[in-house]
Coordinates of C-alpha atoms in Angstrom, one line a residue:
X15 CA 98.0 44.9 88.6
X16 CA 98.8 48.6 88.0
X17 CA 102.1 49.8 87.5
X18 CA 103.7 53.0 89.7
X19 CA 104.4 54.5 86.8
X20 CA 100.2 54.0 86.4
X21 CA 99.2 55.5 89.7
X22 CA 101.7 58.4 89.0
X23 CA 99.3 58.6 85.6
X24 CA 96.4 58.7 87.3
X25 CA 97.1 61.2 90.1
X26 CA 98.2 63.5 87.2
X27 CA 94.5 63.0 85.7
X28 CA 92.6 63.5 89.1
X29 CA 94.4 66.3 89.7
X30 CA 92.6 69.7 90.4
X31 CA 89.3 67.4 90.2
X32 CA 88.1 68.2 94.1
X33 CA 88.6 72.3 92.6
X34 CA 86.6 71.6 89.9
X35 CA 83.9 69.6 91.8
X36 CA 83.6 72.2 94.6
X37 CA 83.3 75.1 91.9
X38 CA 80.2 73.0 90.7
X39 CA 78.8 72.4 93.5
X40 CA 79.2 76.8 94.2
X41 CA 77.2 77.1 90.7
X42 CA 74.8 74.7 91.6
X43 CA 74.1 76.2 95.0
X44 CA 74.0 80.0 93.4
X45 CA 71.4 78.1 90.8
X46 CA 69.2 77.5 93.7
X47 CA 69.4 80.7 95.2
X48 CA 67.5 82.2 91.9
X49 CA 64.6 79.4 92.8
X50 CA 62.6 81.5 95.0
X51 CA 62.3 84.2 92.7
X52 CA 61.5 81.8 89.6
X53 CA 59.2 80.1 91.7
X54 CA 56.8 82.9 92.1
X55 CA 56.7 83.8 87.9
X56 CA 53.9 82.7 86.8
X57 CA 53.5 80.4 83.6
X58 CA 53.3 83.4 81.4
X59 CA 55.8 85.4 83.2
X60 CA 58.3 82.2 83.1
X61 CA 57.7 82.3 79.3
X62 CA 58.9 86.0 79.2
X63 CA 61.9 85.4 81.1
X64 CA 62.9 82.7 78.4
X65 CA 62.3 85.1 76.2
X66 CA 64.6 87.6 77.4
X67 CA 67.4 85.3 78.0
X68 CA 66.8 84.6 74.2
X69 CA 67.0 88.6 73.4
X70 CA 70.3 88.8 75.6
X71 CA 71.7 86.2 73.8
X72 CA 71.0 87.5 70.5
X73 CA 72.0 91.1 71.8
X74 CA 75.5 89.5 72.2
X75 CA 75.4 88.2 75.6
X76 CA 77.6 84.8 76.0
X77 CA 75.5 81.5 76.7
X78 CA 77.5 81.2 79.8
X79 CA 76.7 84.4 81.0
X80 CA 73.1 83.7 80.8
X81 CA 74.3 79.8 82.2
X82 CA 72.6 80.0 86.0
X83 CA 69.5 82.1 85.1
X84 CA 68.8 79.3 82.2
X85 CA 69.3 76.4 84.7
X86 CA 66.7 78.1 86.9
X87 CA 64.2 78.1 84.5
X88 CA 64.5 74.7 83.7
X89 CA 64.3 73.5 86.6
X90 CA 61.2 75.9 87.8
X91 CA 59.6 74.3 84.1
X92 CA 60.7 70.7 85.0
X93 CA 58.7 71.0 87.9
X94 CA 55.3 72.4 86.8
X95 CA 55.5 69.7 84.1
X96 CA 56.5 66.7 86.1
X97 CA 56.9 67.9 89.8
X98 CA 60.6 66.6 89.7
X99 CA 62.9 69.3 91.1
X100 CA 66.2 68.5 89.0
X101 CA 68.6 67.9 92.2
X102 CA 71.9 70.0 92.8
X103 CA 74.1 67.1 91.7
X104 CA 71.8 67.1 88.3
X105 CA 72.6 71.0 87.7
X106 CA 76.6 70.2 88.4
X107 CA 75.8 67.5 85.4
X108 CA 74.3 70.2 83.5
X109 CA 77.2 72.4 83.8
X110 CA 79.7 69.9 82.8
X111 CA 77.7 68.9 79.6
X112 CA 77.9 72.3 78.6
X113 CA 81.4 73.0 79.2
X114 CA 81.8 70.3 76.3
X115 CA 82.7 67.3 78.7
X116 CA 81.5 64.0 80.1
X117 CA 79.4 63.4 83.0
X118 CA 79.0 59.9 83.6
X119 CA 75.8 58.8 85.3
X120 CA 74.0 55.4 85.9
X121 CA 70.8 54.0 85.4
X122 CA 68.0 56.0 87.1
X123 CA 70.3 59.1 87.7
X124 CA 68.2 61.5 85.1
X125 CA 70.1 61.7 82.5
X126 CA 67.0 62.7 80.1
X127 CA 66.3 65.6 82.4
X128 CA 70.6 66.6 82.9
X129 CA 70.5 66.5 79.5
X130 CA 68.0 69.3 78.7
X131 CA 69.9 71.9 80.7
X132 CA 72.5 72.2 78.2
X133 CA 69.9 71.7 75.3
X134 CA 67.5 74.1 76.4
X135 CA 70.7 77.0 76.5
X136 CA 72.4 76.4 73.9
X137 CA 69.2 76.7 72.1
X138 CA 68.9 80.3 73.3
X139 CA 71.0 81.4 70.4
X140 CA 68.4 80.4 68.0
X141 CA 70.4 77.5 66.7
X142 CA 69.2 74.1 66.1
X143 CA 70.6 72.1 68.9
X144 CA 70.9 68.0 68.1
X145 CA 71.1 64.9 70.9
X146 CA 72.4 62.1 69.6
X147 CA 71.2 58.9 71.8
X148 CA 71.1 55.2 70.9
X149 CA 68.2 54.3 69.6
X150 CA 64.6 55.1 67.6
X151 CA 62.8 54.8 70.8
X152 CA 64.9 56.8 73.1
X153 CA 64.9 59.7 70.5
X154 CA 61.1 60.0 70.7
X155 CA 60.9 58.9 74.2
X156 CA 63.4 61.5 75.8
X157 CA 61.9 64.3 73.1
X158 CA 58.2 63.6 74.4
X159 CA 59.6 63.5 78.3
X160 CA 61.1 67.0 77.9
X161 CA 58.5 68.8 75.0
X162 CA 56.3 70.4 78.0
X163 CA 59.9 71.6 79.6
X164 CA 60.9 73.1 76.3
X165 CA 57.3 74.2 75.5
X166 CA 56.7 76.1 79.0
X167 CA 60.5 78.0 77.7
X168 CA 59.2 78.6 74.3
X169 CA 61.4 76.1 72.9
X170 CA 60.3 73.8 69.9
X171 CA 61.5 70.0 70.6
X172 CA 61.1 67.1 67.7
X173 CA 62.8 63.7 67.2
X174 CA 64.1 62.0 64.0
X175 CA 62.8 58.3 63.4
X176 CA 64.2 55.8 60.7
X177 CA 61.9 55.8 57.9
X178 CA 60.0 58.8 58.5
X179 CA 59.1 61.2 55.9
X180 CA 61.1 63.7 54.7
X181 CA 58.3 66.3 55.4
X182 CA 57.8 65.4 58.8
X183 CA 62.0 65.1 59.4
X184 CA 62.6 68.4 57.7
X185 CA 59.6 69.7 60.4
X186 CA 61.7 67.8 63.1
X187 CA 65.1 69.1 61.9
X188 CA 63.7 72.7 62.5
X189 CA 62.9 72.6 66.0
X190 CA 64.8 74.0 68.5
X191 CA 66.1 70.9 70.2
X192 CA 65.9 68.1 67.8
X193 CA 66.9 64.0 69.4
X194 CA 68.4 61.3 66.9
X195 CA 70.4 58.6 66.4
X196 CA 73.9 58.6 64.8
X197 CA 73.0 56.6 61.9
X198 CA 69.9 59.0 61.4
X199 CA 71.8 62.7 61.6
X200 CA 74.8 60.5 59.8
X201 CA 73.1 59.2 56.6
X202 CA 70.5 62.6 56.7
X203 CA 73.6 64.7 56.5
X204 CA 74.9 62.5 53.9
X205 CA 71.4 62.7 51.6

């Protein structure tokens, strides 16, 4: 049974969480009011908006500056790919991920596709951007479920597997957005 002292403790830890889940759930609606316009880009012209994100980036503009106009795209290139529009409560996920902190889903919540908002722009800097998951499987699995996301962005997506060669894991350690395991990116970064 809890303590007072305990409920005191976690009041102090909820505390300015309704602020912070309304502020998402403003971002996430301004995401959607971009969809229209991305909507109507066609493939190539979705491909040249990527690209100018990338160019703003490198120009000196922040990641989070470019944070909503990213999100649309992925979500525009989720659904030519797979005809799943991510939902608002995905993009909120999105946005915590990449303000460094934990969103906590359950089975069957998209997780895979959360997770490739935050890949997808922090990969607009041109740096090699690593998801560490649990297993072999998962790290090709997820990596193959998002490459025609990436692709349609001109992003490059691979996946480390135990055992592979080092050729073909130096190729994957080059791509844009590359998925792992711990022990993989652990012992690689070790060798």
């Amino acid at each position: 049974m809890p303590s007072q002292s305990f409920g005191r403790f976690e009041k102090v830890l909820r505390l300015g969480e309704g602020r912070r889940l309304k502020r998402l759930a403003e971002q996430a609606a301004h995401i959607a009011t971009l969809e229209p316009e991305v909507e109507n880009l066609s493939d190539a012209d979705l491909l040249a908006a990527s690209t100018a994100l990338k160019e703003r980036v490198a120009n000196g503009e922040l990641l989070d500056d470019v944070l909503f106009e990213a999100f649309a795209l992925v979500r525009e290139a989720r659904k030519r790919e797979s005809g799943q529009r991510l939902f608002d409560v995905q993009m909120m996920g999105g946005i915590v991920l990449h303000e460094g902190d934990i969103a906590e889903m359950k089975t069957g919540e998209g997780k895979t596709f959360v997770a490739s908002l935050p890949l997808y722009v922090n990969a607009l800097g041109g740096e090699n951007v690593h998801l560490v998951t649990v297993n072999d499987y998962l790290a090709k699995r997820d990596a193959e479920w998002n490459r025609g996301v990436y692709e349609r962005l001109g992003v490059t997506v691979g996946f480390i597997q135990s055992m592979m060669p080092f050729a073909e894991r130096r190729e994957a350690y080059g791509a844009g957005v590359t998925y792992g395991t711990n022990s993989e990116f652990g012992f690689d970064y070790l060798r």
